[in-house]
Amino acid sequence: MRMETEPLLHPAAAVDVEAWRLDFPILQETIRGKPLVYLDNGATTQKPQSVIDSEVHYYNHLNANVHRGVHDLSQRATDAYEAARTTVRRFMNAGDDAEIIFVRGTTEAINLVAQSYARPLLKAGDEILISSMEHHSNIVPWQMVCQQTGAVLKVIPISDAGELDMEAYADLLDSRTRLVAVTHLSNALGTIAPVEQMIALAHAAGVPVLLDGAQAISHLKVDVRALDCDFYAFSGHKIFGPTGIGVLYGKAELLNAMPPYQGGGDMIRAVTFEKTEYNELPYKFEAGTPNIVGAIALGAALDYVSAIGLDVIAAHEGDLLEYATDLMQAVPGLTIIGRAPRKASILSFTIAGIHPHDIGTILDHDGIAIRAGHHCAMPVMQRFGLAGTARASFALYNTRREIDVLVAGLHKVQEMFR
Ligand SMILES: Cc1ncc(COP(=O)(O)O)c(C=O)c1O
């Protein structure tokens, strides 16, 4: 194992990564006496002190229910919750706070669109278009709505490098297509989808587009108005915020036309036993007491990212990806799965003759946390004829030194099975 005093294989350009690392208390943890090398950011990210503080501050100073109290504390909680919505709106460059719906995460956001947008619209024979590199949460909700309506799920193929086949996409997009739902950044391959081009083609055919931004949100600058996407979904926990909170962005004209997803408190204007008048956006889609503290802490997470700047983060992570790709290719038997020219922050790989779980378990003994398995994207694994891969995924606080530790660990794995 590489020691702290050893020289790096190649020093990186100067960024403030050591200062950023200090913002994340958990990075000081040791695993079996070894420093934690956390390379499972695609699954969930660690939290900076400012996010942790924001949760503590909420419970110490603001805790009350929102939108319903006449007392001052409830007003404080409501103000902080709505301020978080404004932070999200600015972060994504949406046009209006009403277009920002707080949900549990990407999964709930996509289910909401499937049930409230697609289900009332779909007829037998209509088509939903997804890609073959989707996470299960951008597959299963569409299968469910297809079963409910008789619509058909169509799948855009990918190349051996993990790039979307744009010719096939153009062919699949036809008069039966009612919605395109694709990942902005693949969690299994790291591919960045050509979403600008895809949205332009879909809109030319009169078809709206949902982007699954679960991975993209912490690595790429997302501007929903520049993209002109119709829906954008992401999870707070993948961008240094808490679990249990996420966002659905939707264009107001679409959201306004959609029925509520769930019924309950807060989403109503007036209720009698005969009928209910629904609330306006965004509350129409936020039935019940929301995850108030989660939304506020998500706001703190987005402030943290904005203070560093996504372009700075993307440049640092691009350097890590290039560095890791070069070094890992030298590990005997290692194959990188996903070689698209436009990639971010995710390195999926196999080592010949060694099960991904064994790779993950052996690395864990050296304090290195990676993911092993199908990454909730079984169809993309099937596309490559694999049961699973090992996956290292990077965040802003990772370093070249940590990649050296990973690569030393991989050589060790390889030698153990030789
Ligand atoms: C591309 C992608 N989409 C959707 C999800 C689901 O996110 P969540 O479980 O936070 O709802 C994930 C999570 O790994 C993901 O990587």
PDB file of C-alpha atoms and ligand atoms in Angstrom, residues 42-43 104-108 110 133-138 183-188 212-215 234-238 371 375-376 391, ligand 1:
ATOM      1  CA  GLY A  42     -22.186   6.825  -7.653  1.00  0.00           C
ATOM      2  CA  ALA A  43     -24.159   4.996  -4.930  1.00  0.00           C
ATOM      3  CA  ARG A 104     -38.084  11.479  -2.117  1.00  0.00           C
ATOM      4  CA  GLY A 105     -35.526  11.108  -4.885  1.00  0.00           C
ATOM      5  CA  THR A 106     -35.022  10.314  -8.548  1.00  0.00           C
ATOM      6  CA  THR A 107     -37.079   7.135  -8.251  1.00  0.00           C
ATOM      7  CA  GLU A 108     -40.125   8.937  -6.924  1.00  0.00           C
ATOM      8  CA  ILE A 110     -39.809   9.288 -12.380  1.00  0.00           C
ATOM      9  CA  MET A 133     -28.135   2.035 -20.330  1.00  0.00           C
ATOM     10  CA  GLU A 134     -30.893   3.011 -17.893  1.00  0.00           C
ATOM     11  CA  HIS A 135     -30.995   2.458 -14.138  1.00  0.00           C
ATOM     12  CA  HIS A 136     -33.914   0.261 -13.063  1.00  0.00           C
ATOM     13  CA  SER A 137     -35.689   3.368 -11.791  1.00  0.00           C
ATOM     14  CA  ASN A 138     -35.881   4.645 -15.360  1.00  0.00           C
ATOM     15  CA  THR A 183     -30.255   9.075 -18.336  1.00  0.00           C
ATOM     16  CA  HIS A 184     -28.103  12.196 -18.568  1.00  0.00           C
ATOM     17  CA  LEU A 185     -25.083  10.270 -17.242  1.00  0.00           C
ATOM     18  CA  SER A 186     -25.012   6.471 -17.004  1.00  0.00           C
ATOM     19  CA  ASN A 187     -24.307   5.099 -13.522  1.00  0.00           C
ATOM     20  CA  ALA A 188     -23.041   1.812 -14.976  1.00  0.00           C
ATOM     21  CA  ASP A 212     -32.690  11.127 -15.257  1.00  0.00           C
ATOM     22  CA  GLY A 213     -30.088  13.360 -13.647  1.00  0.00           C
ATOM     23  CA  ALA A 214     -29.315  11.175 -10.619  1.00  0.00           C
ATOM     24  CA  GLN A 215     -25.643  10.932 -11.583  1.00  0.00           C
ATOM     25  CA  PHE A 234     -32.360  14.023  -9.282  1.00  0.00           C
ATOM     26  CA  SER A 235     -31.663  12.812  -5.722  1.00  0.00           C
ATOM     27  CA  GLY A 236     -30.208  14.935  -2.931  1.00  0.00           C
ATOM     28  CA  HIS A 237     -27.976  12.182  -1.577  1.00  0.00           C
ATOM     29  CA  LYS A 238     -25.988  11.957  -4.814  1.00  0.00           C
ATOM     30  CA  ARG A 371     -19.346  -0.944  -5.738  1.00  0.00           C
ATOM     31  CA  HIS A 375     -25.498  -1.346 -10.331  1.00  0.00           C
ATOM     32  CA  CYS A 376     -29.314  -1.554 -10.598  1.00  0.00           C
ATOM     33  CA  ARG A 391     -17.148   0.251 -10.205  1.00  0.00           C
TER      34      ARG A 391
HETATM   35  C1  LIG B   1     -28.770   6.922 -13.134  1.00  0.00           C
HETATM   36  C2  LIG B   1     -29.590   6.683 -11.895  1.00  0.00           C
HETATM   37  N1  LIG B   1     -30.912   6.854 -11.936  1.00  0.00           N
HETATM   38  C3  LIG B   1     -31.684   6.686 -10.856  1.00  0.00           C
HETATM   39  C4  LIG B   1     -31.151   6.326  -9.645  1.00  0.00           C
HETATM   40  C5  LIG B   1     -32.056   6.147  -8.470  1.00  0.00           C
HETATM   41  O1  LIG B   1     -31.795   7.094  -7.496  1.00  0.00           O
HETATM   42  P1  LIG B   1     -32.513   7.002  -6.058  1.00  0.00           P
HETATM   43  O2  LIG B   1     -32.293   5.593  -5.565  1.00  0.00           O
HETATM   44  O3  LIG B   1     -31.810   8.023  -5.239  1.00  0.00           O
HETATM   45  O4  LIG B   1     -33.945   7.322  -6.274  1.00  0.00           O
HETATM   46  C6  LIG B   1     -29.780   6.114  -9.540  1.00  0.00           C
HETATM   47  C7  LIG B   1     -29.172   5.668  -8.274  1.00  0.00           C
HETATM   48  O5  LIG B   1     -28.136   5.039  -8.260  1.00  0.00           O
HETATM   49  C8  LIG B   1     -28.969   6.318 -10.695  1.00  0.00           C
HETATM   50  O6  LIG B   1     -27.658   6.142 -10.652  1.00  0.00           O
END
